mmCIF file of C-alpha atoms in Angstrom:
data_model
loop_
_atom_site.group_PDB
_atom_site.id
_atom_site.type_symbol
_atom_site.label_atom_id
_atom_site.label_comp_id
_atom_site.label_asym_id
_atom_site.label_seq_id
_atom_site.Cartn_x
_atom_site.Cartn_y
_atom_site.Cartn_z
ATOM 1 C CA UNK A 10 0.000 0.000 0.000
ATOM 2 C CA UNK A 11 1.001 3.417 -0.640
ATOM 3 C CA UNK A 12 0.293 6.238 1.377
ATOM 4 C CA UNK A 13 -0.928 9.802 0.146
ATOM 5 C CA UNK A 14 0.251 12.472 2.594
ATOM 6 C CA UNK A 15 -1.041 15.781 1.689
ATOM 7 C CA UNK A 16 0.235 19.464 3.143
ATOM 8 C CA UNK A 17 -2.164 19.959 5.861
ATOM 9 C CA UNK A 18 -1.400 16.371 7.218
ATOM 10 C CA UNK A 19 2.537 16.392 7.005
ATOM 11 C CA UNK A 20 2.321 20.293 8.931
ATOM 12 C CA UNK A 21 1.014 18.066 12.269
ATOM 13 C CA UNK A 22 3.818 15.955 12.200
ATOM 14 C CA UNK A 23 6.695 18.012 11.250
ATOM 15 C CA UNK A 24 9.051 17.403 13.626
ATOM 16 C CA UNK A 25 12.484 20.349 13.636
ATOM 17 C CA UNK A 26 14.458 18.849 16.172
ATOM 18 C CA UNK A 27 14.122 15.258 14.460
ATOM 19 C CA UNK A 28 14.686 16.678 11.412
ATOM 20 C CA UNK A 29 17.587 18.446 11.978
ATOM 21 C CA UNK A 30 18.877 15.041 13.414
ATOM 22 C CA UNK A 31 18.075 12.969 10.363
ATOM 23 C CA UNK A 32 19.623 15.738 8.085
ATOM 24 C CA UNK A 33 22.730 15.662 9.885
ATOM 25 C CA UNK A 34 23.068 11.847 9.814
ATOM 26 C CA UNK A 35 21.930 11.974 5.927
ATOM 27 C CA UNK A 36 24.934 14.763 5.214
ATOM 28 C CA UNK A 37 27.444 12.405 6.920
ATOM 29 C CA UNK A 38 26.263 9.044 5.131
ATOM 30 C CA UNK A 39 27.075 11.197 2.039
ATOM 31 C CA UNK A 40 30.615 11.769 2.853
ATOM 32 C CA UNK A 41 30.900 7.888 4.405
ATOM 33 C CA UNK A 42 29.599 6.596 1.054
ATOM 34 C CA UNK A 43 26.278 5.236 2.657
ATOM 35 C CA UNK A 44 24.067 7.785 0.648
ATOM 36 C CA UNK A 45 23.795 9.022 -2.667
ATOM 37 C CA UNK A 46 23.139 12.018 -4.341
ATOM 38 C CA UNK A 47 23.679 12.728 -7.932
ATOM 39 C CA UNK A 48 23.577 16.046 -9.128
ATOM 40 C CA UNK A 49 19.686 17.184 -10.078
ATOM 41 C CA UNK A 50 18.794 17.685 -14.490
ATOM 42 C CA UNK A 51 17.525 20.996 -15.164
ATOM 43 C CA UNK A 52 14.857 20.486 -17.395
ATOM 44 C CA UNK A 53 13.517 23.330 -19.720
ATOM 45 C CA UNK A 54 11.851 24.248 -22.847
ATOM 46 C CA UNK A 55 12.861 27.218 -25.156
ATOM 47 C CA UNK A 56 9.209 28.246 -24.931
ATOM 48 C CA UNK A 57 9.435 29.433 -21.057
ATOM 49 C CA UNK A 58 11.485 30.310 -18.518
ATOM 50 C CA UNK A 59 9.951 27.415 -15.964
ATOM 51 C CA UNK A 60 12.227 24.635 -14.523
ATOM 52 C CA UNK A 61 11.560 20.848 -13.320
ATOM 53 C CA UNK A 62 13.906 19.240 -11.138
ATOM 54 C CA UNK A 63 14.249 15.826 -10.386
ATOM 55 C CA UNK A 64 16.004 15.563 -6.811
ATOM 56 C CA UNK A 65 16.452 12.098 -6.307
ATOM 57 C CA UNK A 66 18.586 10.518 -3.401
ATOM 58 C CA UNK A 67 19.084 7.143 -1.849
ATOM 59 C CA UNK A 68 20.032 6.171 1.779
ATOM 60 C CA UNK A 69 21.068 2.696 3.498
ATOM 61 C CA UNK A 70 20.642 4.217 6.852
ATOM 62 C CA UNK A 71 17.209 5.236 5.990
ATOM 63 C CA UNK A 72 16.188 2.244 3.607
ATOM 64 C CA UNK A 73 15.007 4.415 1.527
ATOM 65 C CA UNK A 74 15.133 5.581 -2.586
ATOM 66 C CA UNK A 75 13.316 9.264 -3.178
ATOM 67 C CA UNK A 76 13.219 11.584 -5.908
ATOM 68 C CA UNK A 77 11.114 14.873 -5.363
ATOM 69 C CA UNK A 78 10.060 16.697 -8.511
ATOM 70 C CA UNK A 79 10.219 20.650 -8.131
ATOM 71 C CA UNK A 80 8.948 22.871 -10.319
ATOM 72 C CA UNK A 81 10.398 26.060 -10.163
ATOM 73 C CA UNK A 82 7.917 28.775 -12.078
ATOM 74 C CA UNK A 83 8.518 32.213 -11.759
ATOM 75 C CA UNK A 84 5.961 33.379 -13.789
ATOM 76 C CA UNK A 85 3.292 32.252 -11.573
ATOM 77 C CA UNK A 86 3.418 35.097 -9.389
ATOM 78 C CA UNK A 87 1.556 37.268 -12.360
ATOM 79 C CA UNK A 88 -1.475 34.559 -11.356
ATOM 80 C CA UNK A 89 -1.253 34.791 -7.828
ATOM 81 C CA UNK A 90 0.100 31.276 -7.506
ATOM 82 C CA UNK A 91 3.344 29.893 -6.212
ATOM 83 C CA UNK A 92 6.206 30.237 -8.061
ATOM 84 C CA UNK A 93 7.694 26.533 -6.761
ATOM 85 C CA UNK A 94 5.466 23.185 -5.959
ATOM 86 C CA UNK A 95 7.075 20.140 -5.632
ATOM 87 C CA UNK A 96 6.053 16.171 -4.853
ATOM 88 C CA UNK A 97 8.037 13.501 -2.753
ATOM 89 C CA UNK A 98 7.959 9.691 -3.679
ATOM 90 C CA UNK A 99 9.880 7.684 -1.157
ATOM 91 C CA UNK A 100 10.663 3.806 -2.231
ATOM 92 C CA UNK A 101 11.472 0.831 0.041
ATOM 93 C CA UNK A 102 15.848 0.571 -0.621
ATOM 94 C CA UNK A 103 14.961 -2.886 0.080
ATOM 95 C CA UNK A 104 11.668 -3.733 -1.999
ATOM 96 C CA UNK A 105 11.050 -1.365 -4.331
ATOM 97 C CA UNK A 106 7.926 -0.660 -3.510
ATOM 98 C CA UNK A 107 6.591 2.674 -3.126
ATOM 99 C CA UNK A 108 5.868 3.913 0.361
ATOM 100 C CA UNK A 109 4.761 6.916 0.504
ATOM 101 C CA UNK A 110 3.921 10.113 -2.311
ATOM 102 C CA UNK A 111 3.707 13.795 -0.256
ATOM 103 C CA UNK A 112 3.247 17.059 -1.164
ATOM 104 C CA UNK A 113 6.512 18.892 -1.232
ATOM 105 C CA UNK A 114 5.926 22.051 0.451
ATOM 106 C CA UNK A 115 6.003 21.461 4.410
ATOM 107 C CA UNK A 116 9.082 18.954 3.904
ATOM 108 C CA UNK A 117 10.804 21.461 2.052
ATOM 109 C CA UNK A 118 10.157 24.285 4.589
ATOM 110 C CA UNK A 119 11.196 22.635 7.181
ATOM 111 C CA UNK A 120 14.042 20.133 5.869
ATOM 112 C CA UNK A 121 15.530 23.460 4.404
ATOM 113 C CA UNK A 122 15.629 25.471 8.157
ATOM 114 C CA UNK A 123 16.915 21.665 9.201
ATOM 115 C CA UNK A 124 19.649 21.872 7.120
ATOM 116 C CA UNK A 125 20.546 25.744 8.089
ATOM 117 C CA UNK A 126 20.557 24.825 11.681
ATOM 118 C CA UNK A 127 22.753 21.618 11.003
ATOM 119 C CA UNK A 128 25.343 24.214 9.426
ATOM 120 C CA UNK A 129 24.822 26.385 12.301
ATOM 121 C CA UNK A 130 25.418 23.924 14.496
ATOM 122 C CA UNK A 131 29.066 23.096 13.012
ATOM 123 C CA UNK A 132 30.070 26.269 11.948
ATOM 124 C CA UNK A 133 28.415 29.551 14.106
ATOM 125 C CA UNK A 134 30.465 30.573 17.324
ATOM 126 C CA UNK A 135 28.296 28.370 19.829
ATOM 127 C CA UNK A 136 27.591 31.810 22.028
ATOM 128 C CA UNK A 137 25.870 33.596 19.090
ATOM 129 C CA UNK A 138 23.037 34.940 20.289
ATOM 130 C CA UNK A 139 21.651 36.932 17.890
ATOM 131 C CA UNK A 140 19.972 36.068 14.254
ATOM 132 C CA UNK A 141 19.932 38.019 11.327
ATOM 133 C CA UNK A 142 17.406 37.088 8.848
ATOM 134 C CA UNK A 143 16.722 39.058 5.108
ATOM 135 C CA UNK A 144 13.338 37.806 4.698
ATOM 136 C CA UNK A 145 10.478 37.317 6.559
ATOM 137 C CA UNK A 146 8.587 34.577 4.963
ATOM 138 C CA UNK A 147 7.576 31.207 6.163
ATOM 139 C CA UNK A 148 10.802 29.985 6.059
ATOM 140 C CA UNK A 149 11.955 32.690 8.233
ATOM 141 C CA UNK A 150 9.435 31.778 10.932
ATOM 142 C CA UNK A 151 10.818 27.756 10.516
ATOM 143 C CA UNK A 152 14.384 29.379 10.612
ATOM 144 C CA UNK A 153 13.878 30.751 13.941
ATOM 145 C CA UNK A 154 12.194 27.367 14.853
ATOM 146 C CA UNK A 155 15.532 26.123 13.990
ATOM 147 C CA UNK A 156 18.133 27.970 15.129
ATOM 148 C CA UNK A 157 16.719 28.078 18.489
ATOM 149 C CA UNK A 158 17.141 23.923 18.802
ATOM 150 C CA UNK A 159 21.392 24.637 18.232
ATOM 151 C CA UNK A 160 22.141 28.116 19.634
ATOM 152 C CA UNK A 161 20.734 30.148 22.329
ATOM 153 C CA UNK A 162 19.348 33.074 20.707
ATOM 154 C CA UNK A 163 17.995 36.315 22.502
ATOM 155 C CA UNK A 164 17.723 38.412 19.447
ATOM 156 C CA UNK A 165 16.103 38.359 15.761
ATOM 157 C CA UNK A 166 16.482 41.519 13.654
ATOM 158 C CA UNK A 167 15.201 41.407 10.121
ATOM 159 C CA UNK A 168 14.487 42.972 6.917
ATOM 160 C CA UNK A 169 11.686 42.382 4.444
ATOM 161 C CA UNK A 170 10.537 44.529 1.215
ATOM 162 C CA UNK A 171 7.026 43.752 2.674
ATOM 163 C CA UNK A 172 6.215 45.571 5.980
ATOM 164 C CA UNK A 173 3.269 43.049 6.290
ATOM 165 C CA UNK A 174 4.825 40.076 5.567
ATOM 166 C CA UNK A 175 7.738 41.580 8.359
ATOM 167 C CA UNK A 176 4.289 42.832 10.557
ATOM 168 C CA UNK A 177 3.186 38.724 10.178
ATOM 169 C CA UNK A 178 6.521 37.270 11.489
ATOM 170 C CA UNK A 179 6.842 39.035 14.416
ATOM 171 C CA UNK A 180 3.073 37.237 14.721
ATOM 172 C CA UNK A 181 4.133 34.069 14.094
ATOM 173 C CA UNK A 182 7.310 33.976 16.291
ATOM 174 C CA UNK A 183 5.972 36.156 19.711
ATOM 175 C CA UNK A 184 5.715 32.951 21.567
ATOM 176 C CA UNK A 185 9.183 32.267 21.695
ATOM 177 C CA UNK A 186 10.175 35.635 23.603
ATOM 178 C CA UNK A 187 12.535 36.946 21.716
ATOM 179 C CA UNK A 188 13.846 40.325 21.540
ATOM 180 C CA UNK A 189 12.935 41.220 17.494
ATOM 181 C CA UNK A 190 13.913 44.444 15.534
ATOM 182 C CA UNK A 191 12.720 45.203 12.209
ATOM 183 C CA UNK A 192 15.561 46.696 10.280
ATOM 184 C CA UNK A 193 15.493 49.080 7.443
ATOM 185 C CA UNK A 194 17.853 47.965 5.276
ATOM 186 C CA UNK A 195 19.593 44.579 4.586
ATOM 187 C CA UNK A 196 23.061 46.250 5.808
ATOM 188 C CA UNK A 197 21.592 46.642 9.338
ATOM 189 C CA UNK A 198 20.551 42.777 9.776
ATOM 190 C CA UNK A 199 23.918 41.478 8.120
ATOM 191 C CA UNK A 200 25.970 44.301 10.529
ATOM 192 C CA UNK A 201 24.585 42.747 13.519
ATOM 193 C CA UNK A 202 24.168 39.238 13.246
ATOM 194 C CA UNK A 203 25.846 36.570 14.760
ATOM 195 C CA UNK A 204 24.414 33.901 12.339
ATOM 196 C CA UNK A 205 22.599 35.340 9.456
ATOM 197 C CA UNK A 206 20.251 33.574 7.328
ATOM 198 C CA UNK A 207 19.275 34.926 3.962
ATOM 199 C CA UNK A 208 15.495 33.673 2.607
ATOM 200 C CA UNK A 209 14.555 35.331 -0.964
ATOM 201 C CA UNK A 210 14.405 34.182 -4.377
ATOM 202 C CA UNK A 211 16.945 36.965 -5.026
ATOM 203 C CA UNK A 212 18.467 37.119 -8.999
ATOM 204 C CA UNK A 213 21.038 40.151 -7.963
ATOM 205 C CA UNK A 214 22.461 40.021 -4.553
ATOM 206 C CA UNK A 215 21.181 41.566 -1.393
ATOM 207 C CA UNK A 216 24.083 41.032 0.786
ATOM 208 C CA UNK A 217 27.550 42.322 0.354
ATOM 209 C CA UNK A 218 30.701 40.902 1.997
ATOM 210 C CA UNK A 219 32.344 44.723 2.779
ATOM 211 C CA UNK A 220 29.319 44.009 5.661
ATOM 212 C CA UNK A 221 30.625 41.128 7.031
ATOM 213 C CA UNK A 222 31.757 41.702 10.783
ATOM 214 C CA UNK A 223 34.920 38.717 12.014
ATOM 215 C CA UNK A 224 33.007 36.270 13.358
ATOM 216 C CA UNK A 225 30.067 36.205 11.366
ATOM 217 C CA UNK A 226 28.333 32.227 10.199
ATOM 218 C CA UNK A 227 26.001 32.784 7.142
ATOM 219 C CA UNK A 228 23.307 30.403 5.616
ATOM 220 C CA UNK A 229 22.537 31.359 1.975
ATOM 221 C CA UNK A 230 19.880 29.250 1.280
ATOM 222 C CA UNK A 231 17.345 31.446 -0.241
ATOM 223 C CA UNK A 232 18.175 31.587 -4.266
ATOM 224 C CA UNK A 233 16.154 29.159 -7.096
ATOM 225 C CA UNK A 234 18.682 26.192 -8.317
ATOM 226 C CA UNK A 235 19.780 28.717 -11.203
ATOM 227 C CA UNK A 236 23.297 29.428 -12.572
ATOM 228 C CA UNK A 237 22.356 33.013 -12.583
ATOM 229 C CA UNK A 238 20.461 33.981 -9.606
ATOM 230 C CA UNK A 239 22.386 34.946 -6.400
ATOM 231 C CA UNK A 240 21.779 36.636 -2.840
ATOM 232 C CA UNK A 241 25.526 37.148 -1.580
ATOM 233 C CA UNK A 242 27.790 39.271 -4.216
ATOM 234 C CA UNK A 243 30.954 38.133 -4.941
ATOM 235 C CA UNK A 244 32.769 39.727 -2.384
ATOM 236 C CA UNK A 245 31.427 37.916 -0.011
ATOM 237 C CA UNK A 246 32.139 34.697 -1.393
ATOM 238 C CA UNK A 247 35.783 35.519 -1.559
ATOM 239 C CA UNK A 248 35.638 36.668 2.490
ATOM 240 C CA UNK A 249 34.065 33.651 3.967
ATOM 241 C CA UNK A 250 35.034 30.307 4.207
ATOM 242 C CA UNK A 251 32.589 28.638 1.992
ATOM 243 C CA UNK A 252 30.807 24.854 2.493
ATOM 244 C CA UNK A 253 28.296 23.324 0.226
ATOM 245 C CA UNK A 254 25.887 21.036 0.595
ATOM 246 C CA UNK A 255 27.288 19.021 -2.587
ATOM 247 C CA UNK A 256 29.648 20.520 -4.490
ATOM 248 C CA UNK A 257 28.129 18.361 -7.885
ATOM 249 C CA UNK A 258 25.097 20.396 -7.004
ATOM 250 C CA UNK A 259 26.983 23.678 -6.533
ATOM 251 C CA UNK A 260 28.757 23.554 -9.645
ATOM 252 C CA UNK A 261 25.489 23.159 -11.249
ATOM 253 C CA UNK A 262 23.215 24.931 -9.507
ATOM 254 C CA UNK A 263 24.254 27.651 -7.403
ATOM 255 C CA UNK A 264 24.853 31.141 -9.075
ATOM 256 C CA UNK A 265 26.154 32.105 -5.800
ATOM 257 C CA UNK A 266 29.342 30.073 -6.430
ATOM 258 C CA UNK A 267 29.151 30.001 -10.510
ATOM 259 C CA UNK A 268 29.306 33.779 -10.807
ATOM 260 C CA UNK A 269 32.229 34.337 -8.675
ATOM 261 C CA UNK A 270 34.009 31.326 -10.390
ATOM 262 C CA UNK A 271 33.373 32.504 -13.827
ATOM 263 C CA UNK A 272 34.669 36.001 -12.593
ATOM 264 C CA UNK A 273 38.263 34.573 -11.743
ATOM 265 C CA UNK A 274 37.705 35.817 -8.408
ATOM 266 C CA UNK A 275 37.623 32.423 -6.519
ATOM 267 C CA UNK A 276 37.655 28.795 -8.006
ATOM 268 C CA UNK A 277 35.578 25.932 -7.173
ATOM 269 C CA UNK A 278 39.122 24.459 -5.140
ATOM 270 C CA UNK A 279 38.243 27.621 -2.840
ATOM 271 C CA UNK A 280 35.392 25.294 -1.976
ATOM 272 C CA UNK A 281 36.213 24.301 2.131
ATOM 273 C CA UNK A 282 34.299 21.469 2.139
ATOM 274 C CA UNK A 283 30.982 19.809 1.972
ATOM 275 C CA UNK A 284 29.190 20.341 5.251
ATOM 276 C CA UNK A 285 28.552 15.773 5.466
ATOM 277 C CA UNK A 286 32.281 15.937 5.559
ATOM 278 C CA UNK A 287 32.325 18.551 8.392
ATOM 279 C CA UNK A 288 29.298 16.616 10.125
ATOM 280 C CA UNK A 289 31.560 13.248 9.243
ATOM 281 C CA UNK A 290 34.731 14.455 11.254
ATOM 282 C CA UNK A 291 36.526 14.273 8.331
ATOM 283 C CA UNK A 292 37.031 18.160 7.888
ATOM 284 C CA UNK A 293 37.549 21.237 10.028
ATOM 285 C CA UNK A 294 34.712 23.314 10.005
ATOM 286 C CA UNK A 295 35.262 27.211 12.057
ATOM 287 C CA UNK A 296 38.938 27.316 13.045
ATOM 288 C CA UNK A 297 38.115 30.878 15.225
ATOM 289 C CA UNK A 298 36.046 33.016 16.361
ATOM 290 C CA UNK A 299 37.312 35.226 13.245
ATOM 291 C CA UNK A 300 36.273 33.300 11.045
ATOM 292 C CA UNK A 301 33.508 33.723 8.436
ATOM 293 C CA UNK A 302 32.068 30.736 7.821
ATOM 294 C CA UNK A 303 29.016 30.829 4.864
ATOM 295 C CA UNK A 304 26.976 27.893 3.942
ATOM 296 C CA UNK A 305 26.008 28.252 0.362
ATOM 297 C CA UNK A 306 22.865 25.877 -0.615
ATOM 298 C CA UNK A 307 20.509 25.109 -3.098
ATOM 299 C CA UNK A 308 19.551 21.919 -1.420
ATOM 300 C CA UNK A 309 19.515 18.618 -2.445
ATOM 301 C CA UNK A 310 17.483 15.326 -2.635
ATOM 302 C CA UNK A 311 18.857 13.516 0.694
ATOM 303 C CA UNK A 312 17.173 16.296 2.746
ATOM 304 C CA UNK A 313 13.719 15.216 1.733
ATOM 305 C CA UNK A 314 14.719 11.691 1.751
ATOM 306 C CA UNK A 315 15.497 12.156 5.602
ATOM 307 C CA UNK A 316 12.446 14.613 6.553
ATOM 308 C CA UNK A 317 10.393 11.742 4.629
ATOM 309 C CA UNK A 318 11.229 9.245 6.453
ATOM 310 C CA UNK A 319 10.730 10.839 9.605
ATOM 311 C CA UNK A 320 6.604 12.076 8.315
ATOM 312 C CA UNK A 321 6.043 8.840 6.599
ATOM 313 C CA UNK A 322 7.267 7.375 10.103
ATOM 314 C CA UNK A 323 5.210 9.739 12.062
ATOM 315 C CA UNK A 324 2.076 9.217 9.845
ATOM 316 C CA UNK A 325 1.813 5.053 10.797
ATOM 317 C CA UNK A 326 1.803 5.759 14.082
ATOM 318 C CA UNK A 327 -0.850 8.509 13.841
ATOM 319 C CA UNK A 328 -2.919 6.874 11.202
ATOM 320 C CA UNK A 329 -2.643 9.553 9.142
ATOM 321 C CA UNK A 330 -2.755 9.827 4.990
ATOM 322 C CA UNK A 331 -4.871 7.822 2.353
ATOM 323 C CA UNK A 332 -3.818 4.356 1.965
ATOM 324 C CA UNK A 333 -3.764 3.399 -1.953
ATOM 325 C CA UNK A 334 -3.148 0.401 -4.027
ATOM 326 C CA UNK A 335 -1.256 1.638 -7.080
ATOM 327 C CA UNK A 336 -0.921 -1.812 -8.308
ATOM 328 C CA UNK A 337 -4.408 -3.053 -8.110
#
């Protein structure tokens, strides 16, 4: 039997501290050779400027074969719709047989905060206390959510075009106590962070590295899988000490890294490492409190592969979903 999970049944049994577990063990299986992750296709038609990705991953630890298809469609915004969707089949490693098929959007919320916090977790100063976030979206509020399992933050300060959307945040996120300032410019957050997380579908980028204050740990994990969209300029590629999430995917993937490569100002060998190796032992991760450390991620397959296996889990034990035949 297969099991239909749909949005409003995987957002009751998101888990963030389990997820930022399972992430972390799926980052190091990549770097110990028990997971794999090839590179997502880019697949596109002359006729429009939409993208499908095929994210697929596999995972002895977690028994489990997944590909998630993502659509990535700008021009959707003109009808009020979202510009990404995506849908997550996860496979039995061991049968073949198809577990589970959920709707992308929770899993990718939350396994994408997972990840920042895993990054955080290996790479931030462990005192940092206050987060910086440029955007105030949904996966702002699920970055907070995150960063307060790994570090003990007092302070938020953030930046949104939207004065509503920055207005709903401090909503969403008033239960946790926090002290929260909204900035007026993306200069202010980035000047006085500790960890700062950047959360928009930016083309040009938002951030410069002449901001960057010693110390500083940075999650870029806001920019579409494109070659030529970007929220850190090159400058700050070139200050930081940069880790990937898989450099295949990187190379591919992240304009963030391609631009500054194709403008001879750093190389892909300028690469540190990929964070499984950091979360492996097998590389250093911050060397001081001087450093600055930037995670730079379009994220990749094995991230849903390990926040599926924790809903489809989570969704036997609570009877939840539609149980199908497919092969009847």
């Amino acid at each position: 039997m297969t099991l239909i999970l749909k949005a409003s049944e995987l957002q009751t049994l998101a888990d963030m501290p389990g997820t930022i577990a399972a992430v972390e063990r799926v980052f190091a299986g990549l770097s110990r050779g028990t997971a794999f992750q090839p590179a997502p296709d880019s697949l596109l038609l002359p006729s429009s400027d939409a993208r499908f990705l095929p994210m697929a991953a596999l995972s002895s630890a977690e028994e489990l074969a997944s590909v998630k298809l993502l659509a990535d469609i700008p021009a959707n915004r003109e009808s009020g719709l979202p510009t990404q969707r995506s849908t997550i089949m996860l496979v039995s490693q061991l049968t073949g047989e198809t577990l589970a098929i959920l709707d992308g959007k929770v899993p990718t919320r939350v396994r994408t905060a997972a990840a920042s916090a895993v990054a955080t977790k290996l790479l931030a100063r462990p005192g940092s206390t206050t987060l910086g976030l440029v955007g105030a979206g949904a996966l702002a509020v699920a970055h907070v959510e995150a960063m307060l399992a790994v570090l003990p933050i007092e302070n938020v300060v953030v930046w949104s075009r939207s004065a509503d959307t920055v207005a709903a945040f401090c909503d969403e996120i008033s239960h946790y106590g926090l002290n929260v300032t909204r900035a007026a410019s993306v200069r202010e957050v980035v000047e006085a962070a500790d960890v700062l997380c950047t959360l928009t579908p930016a083309v040009e980028p938002l951030v410069k590295g002449e901001w960057f204050q010693p110390g500083l740990h940075v999650n870029a994990v806001g920019s579409r899988p494109r070659a030529d969209h970007r929220e850190i300029d090159s400058a700050g590629m070139v200050r930081a000490r940069v880790f990937v999430d898989s450099l295949a995917t990187a190379r591919a993937k992240s304009g963030g890294l391609i631009i500054p490569v194709a403008e001879g100002v750093m190389s892909f060998e300028d690469v540190e490492a990929e964070l499984g190796d950091v979360a492996a032992g097998t590389k250093a991760g911050r060397l001081g409190d001087e450093d600055v450390t930037l995670f730079n991620s379009v994220g990749i397959g094995l991230q849903d592969l390990a926040i599926g296996r924790l809903l489809y889990d989570a969704a036997l034990i609570h009877g939840v979903g539609t149980r199908v035949e497919l092969n009847n």
